[in-house]
Amino acid sequence: MDLKLKIWRQQNANDKGKLVDYDIKNVSPDMSFLEMLDVLNNELIEKGETPVSFDHDCREGICGSCSLQINGKPHGPDGAITTCQLHMRRFKDGDTIHIEPFRAKAFPVIKDLIVDRSSFDRIQHAGGYISVNTSGNTQDANAIPVNKDDADKAFDAATCIGCGACVAACKNASAMLFVSAKVSQYALLPQGRVEATRRAQNMVAQMDDEGFGACTNTGACSAECPKEISLTNIARLNREYLSSSLK
Amino acid sequence: MCDTSSGTTFGPAQKNEISKNMSWFSTTIARKFAMALSALFLIFFLLQHLTINMLSVFSEEAFNEASHFMGTNPIVQFLLQPVLIFAVVFHFVMGFVLEAKNRAARPIKYAKKDGSNASWMSQNMLISGLVILAFLALHFIDFWIPEMSYKYVQFLPEDADRYYGELVHKFENPLRVGAYVIAFVLLALHLLHGFQSAFQSVGFNNKFTPAIKKFCTAYAVIVPAGFILIAIYHFINH
């Protein structure tokens, strides 16, 4: 199939940037979206032009590296997948595809389609962990009984790959779904309760410091999440934060 | 993408360092919590207002009696009314404050938008809110300011039978009835998202949530529809 691409090109963080049109021909429907961009980049290199920069790593939907706002949606038109799992059979011959970086004040563009998502790392550093003394006398985790329902919910929250699609999809560029998943994966387990108060307070403070917006409960984040993280986690984050404020 | 391994443990001093820059009420979660509480109060107030207005359809005397009570009872006038005014002002001001923060969170907009992943109501609370604000301005000019002037500026003698006539008189003008209908349709849209959303903002999302969402949807349609029907009833009958 032949496609028309409108791709955001931006030299660096200080460049204004603009959408640039590219025509790409003979795209196989079996290609992944990233492979289609690889083919485009090969053509650009052969023509002596600068290839399009975009994030990618595992290409099997588990690392959270790939991003891209494709036709107005993070990771493209399908639900519950990352961009590397999106295939060109999803598009039709002659389609125009808009490809933009994830947009948020807290996700500044580094180059072209690559954004700096280290704000997520700083939120994690503020409390997204448990402190365990690993000097050799650590208790076996399996020795602590955990309710199966809680274990399943904690695991579901822990499947968040931190890709930032929730921020990209949200009209407010809110990071609440990400932070709620990271808080929930510990809040539901006895090992996580020890630092629960400090975790909720510090991660929310860091989230706000980074300049993410507030949650309007539209649900767009969960609808676009490759791992289908549930909105119940956001309610849990609200409970964790509000109750920790009283301590 | 994110490093989930254990980093440096924060001691109390470091915790304070992070938190000291931000008083509790300046966090988005705390502000949304306050928005939800004011919203739930205002939603309850709507039902009370509708109940009294509905009396005007069935009995002029009952409507006058209820209005006279609300207009002269000191608890209503000097406790509940200031709380109501505070809730209205707070809800609007905080709505604008959060809207400003939300807009600042995405300084460069997308060239191509696709809003199909969320309802129109949830994405346009500002628009429905502004229409409700404009309606409240009209409502204050129509009822509240004359009422305050009557009682607390001009100190006119209380007439327990004046309320029904004042109400009916306002609904003689088709333009006012039209504005009233439009405002309450927008209020219904605002409530369709806002009512159930308030529960999420206070952290309530559990096995009761599907039932609560159904109740909120029914409330969001029935209560504004009630106000609209009362306005049309008086317009047609007088």
CSV table of C-alpha atoms in Angstrom, one decimal:
chain,number,residue,atom,x,y,z
A,1,MET,CA,0.0,0.0,0.0
A,2,ASP,CA,1.0,3.6,-0.5
A,3,LEU,CA,0.7,6.0,2.3
A,4,LYS,CA,1.1,9.7,3.1
A,5,LEU,CA,2.9,10.4,6.4
A,6,LYS,CA,2.8,13.7,8.3
A,7,ILE,CA,5.7,13.4,10.8
A,8,TRP,CA,6.7,15.9,13.5
A,9,ARG,CA,10.3,16.9,12.8
A,10,GLN,CA,12.2,18.9,15.4
A,11,GLN,CA,16.0,19.3,15.5
A,12,ASN,CA,16.3,19.6,19.2
A,13,ALA,CA,14.5,20.8,22.4
A,14,ASN,CA,15.0,24.5,21.3
A,15,ASP,CA,13.8,24.1,17.7
A,16,LYS,CA,10.2,25.1,17.0
A,17,GLY,CA,9.5,22.0,15.0
A,18,LYS,CA,6.9,21.3,12.3
A,19,LEU,CA,5.0,18.6,10.5
A,20,VAL,CA,6.7,17.3,7.4
A,21,ASP,CA,5.0,15.3,4.6
A,22,TYR,CA,6.5,12.1,3.4
A,23,ASP,CA,5.2,9.6,0.7
A,24,ILE,CA,6.0,6.0,1.3
A,25,LYS,CA,5.2,3.3,-1.3
A,26,ASN,CA,4.8,-0.4,-1.3
A,27,VAL,CA,4.3,-0.8,2.4
A,28,SER,CA,3.6,-4.4,3.3
A,29,PRO,CA,0.5,-4.9,5.5
A,30,ASP,CA,2.5,-7.4,7.5
A,31,MET,CA,5.0,-4.8,8.6
A,32,SER,CA,4.8,-3.4,12.2
A,33,PHE,CA,4.4,0.4,12.4
A,34,LEU,CA,8.0,0.7,13.6
A,35,GLU,CA,9.2,-1.4,10.7
A,36,MET,CA,7.4,0.9,8.3
A,37,LEU,CA,9.3,3.8,9.9
A,38,ASP,CA,12.6,1.8,9.6
A,39,VAL,CA,11.9,1.5,5.8
A,40,LEU,CA,11.2,5.2,5.6
A,41,ASN,CA,14.4,6.0,7.4
A,42,ASN,CA,16.4,3.7,5.1
A,43,GLU,CA,15.0,5.7,2.1
A,44,LEU,CA,15.8,9.0,3.8
A,45,ILE,CA,19.4,7.9,4.5
A,46,GLU,CA,19.8,6.8,0.9
A,47,LYS,CA,18.7,10.2,-0.2
A,48,GLY,CA,21.2,11.8,2.2
A,49,GLU,CA,18.5,13.2,4.5
A,50,THR,CA,18.4,12.9,8.3
A,51,PRO,CA,16.3,9.9,9.4
A,52,VAL,CA,13.3,10.3,11.8
A,53,SER,CA,14.3,9.8,15.4
A,54,PHE,CA,11.8,7.6,17.4
A,55,ASP,CA,12.0,5.5,20.6
A,56,HIS,CA,12.0,1.7,20.4
A,57,ASP,CA,13.7,-1.2,22.2
A,58,CYS,CA,12.1,-4.6,22.8
A,59,ARG,CA,9.6,-4.4,20.0
A,60,GLU,CA,7.4,-7.0,21.7
A,61,GLY,CA,5.2,-4.7,23.9
A,62,ILE,CA,6.8,-5.1,27.3
A,63,CYS,CA,9.5,-2.4,27.6
A,64,GLY,CA,7.5,0.8,27.4
A,65,SER,CA,10.0,2.5,25.1
A,66,CYS,CA,8.0,3.1,22.0
A,67,SER,CA,5.5,5.9,22.0
A,68,LEU,CA,4.1,8.0,19.1
A,69,GLN,CA,0.7,9.8,18.9
A,70,ILE,CA,-0.7,8.2,15.7
A,71,ASN,CA,-3.7,9.9,14.2
A,72,GLY,CA,-4.5,11.5,17.5
A,73,LYS,CA,-4.2,8.4,19.7
A,74,PRO,CA,-1.2,7.1,21.7
A,75,HIS,CA,0.1,3.8,20.2
A,76,GLY,CA,-2.3,4.2,17.3
A,77,PRO,CA,-6.0,3.3,16.7
A,78,ASP,CA,-6.1,-0.1,18.4
A,79,GLY,CA,-6.6,-0.7,22.1
A,80,ALA,CA,-4.3,-2.6,24.5
A,81,ILE,CA,-1.2,-2.6,22.3
A,82,THR,CA,2.0,-0.6,22.0
A,83,THR,CA,3.2,1.0,18.8
A,84,CYS,CA,5.6,-1.9,18.1
A,85,GLN,CA,2.6,-4.2,18.2
A,86,LEU,CA,0.6,-2.1,15.7
A,87,HIS,CA,0.6,-3.5,12.2
A,88,MET,CA,0.2,-1.7,8.9
A,89,ARG,CA,-2.8,-4.0,8.0
A,90,ARG,CA,-4.7,-1.6,10.3
A,91,PHE,CA,-4.4,1.1,7.6
A,92,LYS,CA,-5.7,1.4,4.0
A,93,ASP,CA,-4.0,2.2,0.8
A,94,GLY,CA,-3.9,6.0,0.3
A,95,ASP,CA,-4.3,6.8,4.0
A,96,THR,CA,-2.7,9.9,5.5
A,97,ILE,CA,-1.2,9.1,8.9
A,98,HIS,CA,-0.3,11.9,11.4
A,99,ILE,CA,2.7,10.9,13.6
A,100,GLU,CA,3.4,13.2,16.5
A,101,PRO,CA,5.4,12.9,19.8
A,102,PHE,CA,3.6,12.4,23.1
A,103,ARG,CA,2.7,16.0,24.1
A,104,ALA,CA,3.1,17.2,27.7
A,105,LYS,CA,5.0,19.9,29.5
A,106,ALA,CA,6.6,17.1,31.6
A,107,PHE,CA,7.6,15.2,28.4
A,108,PRO,CA,9.7,17.8,26.5
A,109,VAL,CA,10.8,16.8,23.0
A,110,ILE,CA,14.4,15.7,22.7
A,111,LYS,CA,14.4,15.2,18.9
A,112,ASP,CA,11.6,14.6,16.4
A,113,LEU,CA,9.4,11.9,18.0
A,114,ILE,CA,11.5,11.2,21.0
A,115,VAL,CA,10.4,12.8,24.3
A,116,ASP,CA,12.1,12.9,27.7
A,117,ARG,CA,10.1,10.8,30.0
A,118,SER,CA,12.5,11.0,32.9
A,119,SER,CA,9.8,12.8,34.9
A,120,PHE,CA,8.3,9.3,35.4
A,121,ASP,CA,11.7,8.1,36.8
A,122,ARG,CA,11.8,11.0,39.3
A,123,ILE,CA,8.2,10.1,40.4
A,124,GLN,CA,9.4,6.5,41.0
A,125,HIS,CA,12.5,7.7,42.9
A,126,ALA,CA,10.2,9.7,45.2
A,127,GLY,CA,8.6,6.6,46.5
A,128,GLY,CA,7.9,3.8,44.0
A,129,TYR,CA,9.8,1.1,45.8
A,130,ILE,CA,10.0,-0.8,49.1
A,131,SER,CA,13.1,-0.5,51.3
A,132,VAL,CA,14.5,-4.0,52.0
A,133,ASN,CA,17.6,-4.8,54.0
A,134,THR,CA,19.4,-7.3,51.8
A,135,SER,CA,22.1,-8.1,54.3
A,136,GLY,CA,21.3,-11.8,54.2
A,137,ASN,CA,18.6,-12.2,56.8
A,138,THR,CA,15.7,-10.9,54.7
A,139,GLN,CA,12.4,-12.7,55.3
A,140,ASP,CA,11.2,-14.9,52.4
A,141,ALA,CA,8.5,-13.0,50.7
A,142,ASN,CA,6.4,-16.2,50.4
A,143,ALA,CA,6.3,-16.5,54.1
A,144,ILE,CA,3.9,-13.5,54.3
A,145,PRO,CA,0.3,-14.6,53.5
A,146,VAL,CA,-1.3,-12.4,50.8
A,147,ASN,CA,-5.0,-12.5,49.9
A,148,LYS,CA,-5.3,-13.8,46.3
A,149,ASP,CA,-7.6,-11.0,45.2
A,150,ASP,CA,-5.1,-8.4,46.5
A,151,ALA,CA,-2.2,-10.2,44.9
A,152,ASP,CA,-4.0,-10.3,41.5
A,153,LYS,CA,-4.9,-6.6,41.8
A,154,ALA,CA,-1.3,-5.7,42.8
A,155,PHE,CA,0.0,-7.7,39.8
A,156,ASP,CA,-2.4,-6.0,37.4
A,157,ALA,CA,-1.1,-2.6,38.6
A,158,ALA,CA,2.5,-3.8,38.3
A,159,THR,CA,2.0,-4.6,34.6
A,160,CYS,CA,2.3,-0.8,33.9
A,161,ILE,CA,5.3,-0.4,31.6
A,162,GLY,CA,5.6,3.4,32.2
A,163,CYS,CA,5.2,4.2,28.5
A,164,GLY,CA,3.4,7.5,29.1
A,165,ALA,CA,0.4,6.7,26.9
A,166,CYS,CA,-1.9,7.8,29.7
A,167,VAL,CA,-0.3,11.2,29.8
A,168,ALA,CA,-0.5,11.5,26.0
A,169,ALA,CA,-4.1,10.5,25.9
A,170,CYS,CA,-5.3,12.7,28.8
A,171,LYS,CA,-6.7,16.1,27.8
A,172,ASN,CA,-4.9,17.5,30.9
A,173,ALA,CA,-1.7,15.5,30.4
A,174,SER,CA,-2.3,14.0,33.8
A,175,ALA,CA,0.0,11.2,35.1
A,176,MET,CA,-2.6,9.9,37.6
A,177,LEU,CA,-3.0,6.5,36.0
A,178,PHE,CA,0.8,5.9,36.0
A,179,VAL,CA,1.2,7.1,39.6
A,180,SER,CA,-1.8,5.2,40.7
A,181,ALA,CA,-0.5,1.9,39.2
A,182,LYS,CA,2.9,2.4,40.9
A,183,VAL,CA,1.3,3.3,44.3
A,184,SER,CA,-1.3,0.4,44.0
A,185,GLN,CA,1.2,-2.3,43.3
A,186,TYR,CA,2.6,-1.7,46.7
A,187,ALA,CA,-0.4,-0.4,48.6
A,188,LEU,CA,-2.2,-3.8,48.2
A,189,LEU,CA,0.7,-5.9,49.6
A,190,PRO,CA,1.8,-6.1,53.3
A,191,GLN,CA,5.4,-5.4,52.2
A,192,GLY,CA,4.3,-2.1,50.7
A,193,ARG,CA,2.2,-0.9,53.7
A,194,VAL,CA,5.3,0.0,55.8
A,195,GLU,CA,6.1,3.0,53.6
A,196,ALA,CA,2.6,3.7,52.3
A,197,THR,CA,2.1,7.1,53.9
A,198,ARG,CA,5.4,8.5,52.7
A,199,ARG,CA,5.1,6.9,49.3
A,200,ALA,CA,1.7,8.5,48.5
A,201,GLN,CA,2.7,11.9,49.8
A,202,ASN,CA,6.0,12.1,48.0
A,203,MET,CA,5.0,10.6,44.7
A,204,VAL,CA,2.0,12.9,44.4
A,205,ALA,CA,4.1,15.9,45.4
A,206,GLN,CA,6.7,14.9,42.7
A,207,MET,CA,3.9,14.4,40.1
A,208,ASP,CA,2.6,17.9,40.7
A,209,ASP,CA,6.1,19.4,40.7
A,210,GLU,CA,6.8,17.9,37.3
A,211,GLY,CA,3.9,19.9,35.8
A,212,PHE,CA,1.4,17.1,35.0
A,213,GLY,CA,-2.3,18.1,35.0
A,214,ALA,CA,-5.1,17.1,37.3
A,215,CYS,CA,-7.4,14.1,36.7
A,216,THR,CA,-10.9,14.9,35.2
A,217,ASN,CA,-11.9,11.2,35.3
A,218,THR,CA,-12.5,11.1,31.6
A,219,GLY,CA,-11.1,7.6,31.4
A,220,ALA,CA,-9.1,8.3,28.2
A,221,CYS,CA,-5.9,7.1,29.9
A,222,SER,CA,-7.3,3.6,30.7
A,223,ALA,CA,-8.9,3.3,27.3
A,224,GLU,CA,-5.5,3.9,25.6
A,225,CYS,CA,-3.3,2.1,28.1
A,226,PRO,CA,-1.4,-0.8,26.4
A,227,LYS,CA,-1.8,-2.8,29.7
A,228,GLU,CA,-5.4,-1.7,30.4
A,229,ILE,CA,-4.6,-0.4,33.8
A,230,SER,CA,-7.9,0.2,35.6
A,231,LEU,CA,-9.4,3.5,36.8
A,232,THR,CA,-10.0,1.8,40.2
A,233,ASN,CA,-6.3,2.4,40.8
A,234,ILE,CA,-6.8,6.1,40.5
A,235,ALA,CA,-9.6,5.9,43.1
A,236,ARG,CA,-7.1,3.9,45.3
A,237,LEU,CA,-4.4,6.6,44.8
A,238,ASN,CA,-6.9,9.2,45.9
A,239,ARG,CA,-7.7,7.2,49.0
A,240,GLU,CA,-4.1,6.5,49.7
A,241,TYR,CA,-3.2,10.2,49.4
A,242,LEU,CA,-6.1,11.6,51.3
A,243,SER,CA,-5.8,9.1,54.2
A,244,SER,CA,-2.0,9.5,54.3
A,245,SER,CA,-2.6,13.3,54.7
A,246,LEU,CA,-4.3,12.7,58.1
A,247,LYS,CA,-1.3,10.8,59.4
B,1,MET,CA,11.1,2.3,31.0
B,2,CYS,CA,11.1,3.1,34.7
B,3,ASP,CA,13.5,2.0,37.2
B,4,THR,CA,11.5,0.2,39.8
B,5,SER,CA,14.4,-1.1,41.9
B,6,SER,CA,15.0,0.2,45.4
B,7,GLY,CA,16.7,3.6,45.4
B,8,THR,CA,18.0,5.6,48.2
B,9,THR,CA,15.7,5.4,51.2
B,10,PHE,CA,14.3,8.8,52.2
B,11,GLY,CA,14.7,9.7,55.9
B,12,PRO,CA,12.2,12.1,57.5
B,13,ALA,CA,14.4,15.1,56.7
B,14,GLN,CA,14.3,14.3,53.0
B,15,LYS,CA,10.6,13.7,53.1
B,16,ASN,CA,10.1,17.1,54.5
B,17,GLU,CA,12.3,18.6,51.8
B,18,ILE,CA,10.0,17.2,49.1
B,19,SER,CA,6.8,18.1,50.8
B,20,LYS,CA,7.7,21.5,52.2
B,21,ASN,CA,7.4,23.2,48.8
B,22,MET,CA,3.8,22.2,48.6
B,23,SER,CA,1.1,22.8,51.2
B,24,TRP,CA,-1.5,20.1,51.4
B,25,PHE,CA,-4.2,22.0,49.6
B,26,SER,CA,-2.1,22.9,46.6
B,27,THR,CA,-1.9,19.3,45.4
B,28,THR,CA,-4.2,18.3,42.5
B,29,ILE,CA,-5.7,15.4,44.4
B,30,ALA,CA,-6.6,17.6,47.4
B,31,ARG,CA,-8.1,20.2,45.1
B,32,LYS,CA,-10.1,17.6,43.2
B,33,PHE,CA,-11.3,16.2,46.5
B,34,ALA,CA,-12.6,19.7,47.5
B,35,MET,CA,-14.2,20.1,44.0
B,36,ALA,CA,-16.0,16.8,44.6
B,37,LEU,CA,-17.3,17.8,48.1
B,38,SER,CA,-18.6,21.1,46.9
B,39,ALA,CA,-20.2,19.4,43.9
B,40,LEU,CA,-22.0,16.8,46.0
B,41,PHE,CA,-23.3,19.7,48.2
B,42,LEU,CA,-24.5,21.6,45.2
B,43,ILE,CA,-26.1,18.4,43.7
B,44,PHE,CA,-28.0,17.9,47.0
B,45,PHE,CA,-29.1,21.5,46.9
B,46,LEU,CA,-30.5,21.1,43.4
B,47,LEU,CA,-32.9,18.4,44.6
B,48,GLN,CA,-34.1,20.6,47.4
B,49,HIS,CA,-34.6,23.5,45.0
B,50,LEU,CA,-36.4,21.3,42.5
B,51,THR,CA,-38.7,20.0,45.3
B,52,ILE,CA,-39.9,23.5,46.2
B,53,ASN,CA,-40.2,24.6,42.6
B,54,MET,CA,-42.3,21.5,41.9
B,55,LEU,CA,-44.8,22.6,44.5
B,56,SER,CA,-45.6,25.5,42.3
B,57,VAL,CA,-47.1,23.1,39.7
B,58,PHE,CA,-49.4,21.4,42.2
B,59,SER,CA,-50.3,24.1,44.8
B,60,GLU,CA,-49.8,27.9,44.9
B,61,GLU,CA,-50.3,27.9,48.7
B,62,ALA,CA,-47.8,25.1,49.3
B,63,PHE,CA,-45.2,26.9,47.1
B,64,ASN,CA,-45.8,30.2,48.9
B,65,GLU,CA,-45.5,28.5,52.3
B,66,ALA,CA,-42.3,26.7,51.5
B,67,SER,CA,-40.8,29.8,49.9
B,68,HIS,CA,-41.8,31.9,52.8
B,69,PHE,CA,-40.1,29.4,55.2
B,70,MET,CA,-36.9,29.4,53.1
B,71,GLY,CA,-36.9,33.2,52.8
B,72,THR,CA,-37.4,33.9,56.4
B,73,ASN,CA,-35.9,31.1,58.4
B,74,PRO,CA,-32.8,32.4,60.1
B,75,ILE,CA,-30.9,29.1,59.8
B,76,VAL,CA,-31.6,28.9,56.1
B,77,GLN,CA,-30.9,32.6,55.6
B,78,PHE,CA,-27.8,33.1,57.7
B,79,LEU,CA,-26.2,29.7,57.8
B,80,LEU,CA,-27.2,27.6,54.8
B,81,GLN,CA,-27.3,30.5,52.3
B,82,PRO,CA,-23.7,31.6,53.0
B,83,VAL,CA,-22.6,28.0,52.8
B,84,LEU,CA,-24.3,27.6,49.5
B,85,ILE,CA,-22.8,30.9,48.1
B,86,PHE,CA,-19.4,29.8,49.3
B,87,ALA,CA,-19.8,26.3,47.6
B,88,VAL,CA,-20.9,27.9,44.3
B,89,VAL,CA,-18.0,30.4,44.3
B,90,PHE,CA,-15.5,27.8,45.4
B,91,HIS,CA,-16.6,25.3,42.8
B,92,PHE,CA,-16.3,27.8,40.0
B,93,VAL,CA,-13.0,29.4,41.1
B,94,MET,CA,-11.3,26.0,41.8
B,95,GLY,CA,-12.6,24.8,38.4
B,96,PHE,CA,-10.9,27.7,36.7
B,97,VAL,CA,-7.7,27.2,38.8
B,98,LEU,CA,-7.5,23.5,37.8
B,99,GLU,CA,-8.4,24.3,34.2
B,100,ALA,CA,-5.4,26.7,34.1
B,101,LYS,CA,-3.1,24.1,35.5
B,102,ASN,CA,-4.4,21.5,33.1
B,103,ARG,CA,-3.9,23.8,30.1
B,104,ALA,CA,-0.4,24.6,31.2
B,105,ALA,CA,0.4,20.8,31.4
B,106,ARG,CA,0.2,20.7,27.6
B,107,PRO,CA,1.6,23.9,26.1
B,108,ILE,CA,1.9,22.5,22.6
B,109,LYS,CA,-1.3,21.0,21.3
B,110,TYR,CA,-1.7,18.0,19.0
B,111,ALA,CA,-2.1,18.8,15.3
B,112,LYS,CA,-4.4,15.8,14.9
B,113,LYS,CA,-7.0,15.1,17.7
B,114,ASP,CA,-9.1,12.1,18.3
B,115,GLY,CA,-11.4,12.4,21.4
B,116,SER,CA,-13.2,9.1,20.8
B,117,ASN,CA,-11.6,7.6,23.9
B,118,ALA,CA,-13.7,9.6,26.3
B,119,SER,CA,-17.2,11.1,26.5
B,120,TRP,CA,-17.9,14.6,25.2
B,121,MET,CA,-19.3,15.6,28.6
B,122,SER,CA,-16.1,14.6,30.4
B,123,GLN,CA,-13.9,16.5,28.0
B,124,ASN,CA,-16.0,19.7,28.0
B,125,MET,CA,-16.9,20.4,31.7
B,126,LEU,CA,-15.5,23.9,31.1
B,127,ILE,CA,-18.1,24.7,28.4
B,128,SER,CA,-21.0,23.3,30.3
B,129,GLY,CA,-19.7,25.0,33.5
B,130,LEU,CA,-19.5,28.4,31.7
B,131,VAL,CA,-23.1,28.1,30.4
B,132,ILE,CA,-24.2,27.3,34.0
B,133,LEU,CA,-22.3,30.3,35.3
B,134,ALA,CA,-24.0,32.5,32.7
B,135,PHE,CA,-27.3,31.1,33.8
B,136,LEU,CA,-26.5,31.7,37.5
B,137,ALA,CA,-25.8,35.4,36.6
B,138,LEU,CA,-29.3,35.6,35.0
B,139,HIS,CA,-30.8,33.7,38.0
B,140,PHE,CA,-29.2,36.1,40.5
B,141,ILE,CA,-30.4,39.2,38.5
B,142,ASP,CA,-33.9,37.6,38.2
B,143,PHE,CA,-34.4,36.3,41.8
B,144,TRP,CA,-31.6,36.6,44.3
B,145,ILE,CA,-30.7,40.3,44.0
B,146,PRO,CA,-34.4,41.5,44.0
B,147,GLU,CA,-35.0,39.2,47.0
B,148,MET,CA,-32.0,40.5,48.9
B,149,SER,CA,-33.0,44.0,48.1
B,150,TYR,CA,-36.6,43.4,49.1
B,151,LYS,CA,-35.6,42.0,52.5
B,152,TYR,CA,-32.3,43.5,53.5
B,153,VAL,CA,-32.0,46.8,51.7
B,154,GLN,CA,-35.5,48.2,51.3
B,155,PHE,CA,-36.7,46.4,54.4
B,156,LEU,CA,-40.1,45.9,52.8
B,157,PRO,CA,-42.8,44.2,54.9
B,158,GLU,CA,-42.9,40.4,54.4
B,159,ASP,CA,-45.8,39.2,52.2
B,160,ALA,CA,-46.0,35.5,52.5
B,161,ASP,CA,-48.1,35.2,49.3
B,162,ARG,CA,-45.8,37.1,46.9
B,163,TYR,CA,-43.6,34.2,45.8
B,164,TYR,CA,-45.9,32.4,43.4
B,165,GLY,CA,-46.7,35.6,41.5
B,166,GLU,CA,-43.0,36.5,41.2
B,167,LEU,CA,-42.1,33.0,39.9
B,168,VAL,CA,-44.9,32.9,37.3
B,169,HIS,CA,-44.1,36.4,36.1
B,170,LYS,CA,-40.6,35.4,35.2
B,171,PHE,CA,-41.7,32.6,33.0
B,172,GLU,CA,-43.9,34.8,30.8
B,173,ASN,CA,-41.0,35.8,28.5
B,174,PRO,CA,-40.2,33.1,25.9
B,175,LEU,CA,-36.6,34.2,25.7
B,176,ARG,CA,-36.1,33.6,29.3
B,177,VAL,CA,-37.7,30.2,29.1
B,178,GLY,CA,-35.5,29.4,26.1
B,179,ALA,CA,-32.3,30.4,28.0
B,180,TYR,CA,-33.6,28.4,31.0
B,181,VAL,CA,-34.1,25.3,28.9
B,182,ILE,CA,-30.6,25.6,27.3
B,183,ALA,CA,-28.9,26.1,30.6
B,184,PHE,CA,-30.6,23.1,32.2
B,185,VAL,CA,-29.7,20.9,29.2
B,186,LEU,CA,-26.1,21.9,29.8
B,187,LEU,CA,-26.5,21.3,33.5
B,188,ALA,CA,-27.7,17.8,32.7
B,189,LEU,CA,-24.5,17.2,30.5
B,190,HIS,CA,-22.4,18.6,33.4
B,191,LEU,CA,-24.0,16.3,35.9
B,192,LEU,CA,-23.8,13.2,33.6
B,193,HIS,CA,-20.1,13.3,34.0
B,194,GLY,CA,-19.6,15.3,37.2
B,195,PHE,CA,-21.9,13.4,39.6
B,196,GLN,CA,-20.3,10.0,39.2
B,197,SER,CA,-16.9,11.5,38.8
B,198,ALA,CA,-17.2,13.1,42.3
B,199,PHE,CA,-17.2,9.6,43.8
B,200,GLN,CA,-14.0,8.7,42.0
B,201,SER,CA,-12.4,11.9,43.2
B,202,VAL,CA,-13.1,11.1,46.8
B,203,GLY,CA,-11.6,7.6,46.3
B,204,PHE,CA,-14.9,5.7,46.1
B,205,ASN,CA,-14.7,3.1,43.3
B,206,ASN,CA,-15.8,-0.5,44.3
B,207,LYS,CA,-18.5,-3.1,43.8
B,208,PHE,CA,-21.2,-0.4,44.3
B,209,THR,CA,-19.8,1.8,41.5
B,210,PRO,CA,-22.0,0.4,38.6
B,211,ALA,CA,-25.1,1.0,40.7
B,212,ILE,CA,-23.9,4.5,41.7
B,213,LYS,CA,-23.2,5.3,38.0
B,214,LYS,CA,-26.8,4.3,37.1
B,215,PHE,CA,-28.2,6.4,39.9
B,216,CYS,CA,-26.1,9.4,39.0
B,217,THR,CA,-27.1,9.1,35.3
B,218,ALA,CA,-30.8,9.0,36.3
B,219,TYR,CA,-30.4,12.0,38.7
B,220,ALA,CA,-28.5,14.0,36.0
B,221,VAL,CA,-31.4,13.5,33.6
B,222,ILE,CA,-34.4,13.7,35.9
B,223,VAL,CA,-33.5,16.7,38.0
B,224,PRO,CA,-32.7,19.1,35.2
B,225,ALA,CA,-35.7,17.8,33.2
B,226,GLY,CA,-37.9,18.6,36.2
B,227,PHE,CA,-36.7,22.3,36.2
B,228,ILE,CA,-37.3,22.5,32.5
B,229,LEU,CA,-40.8,21.0,32.8
B,230,ILE,CA,-41.8,23.5,35.5
B,231,ALA,CA,-40.6,26.4,33.4
B,232,ILE,CA,-42.5,25.2,30.3
B,233,TYR,CA,-45.6,24.4,32.5
B,234,HIS,CA,-45.8,28.0,33.8
B,235,PHE,CA,-45.0,29.5,30.3
B,236,ILE,CA,-47.9,27.5,28.8
B,237,ASN,CA,-50.4,28.1,31.6
B,238,HIS,CA,-49.9,31.9,32.0
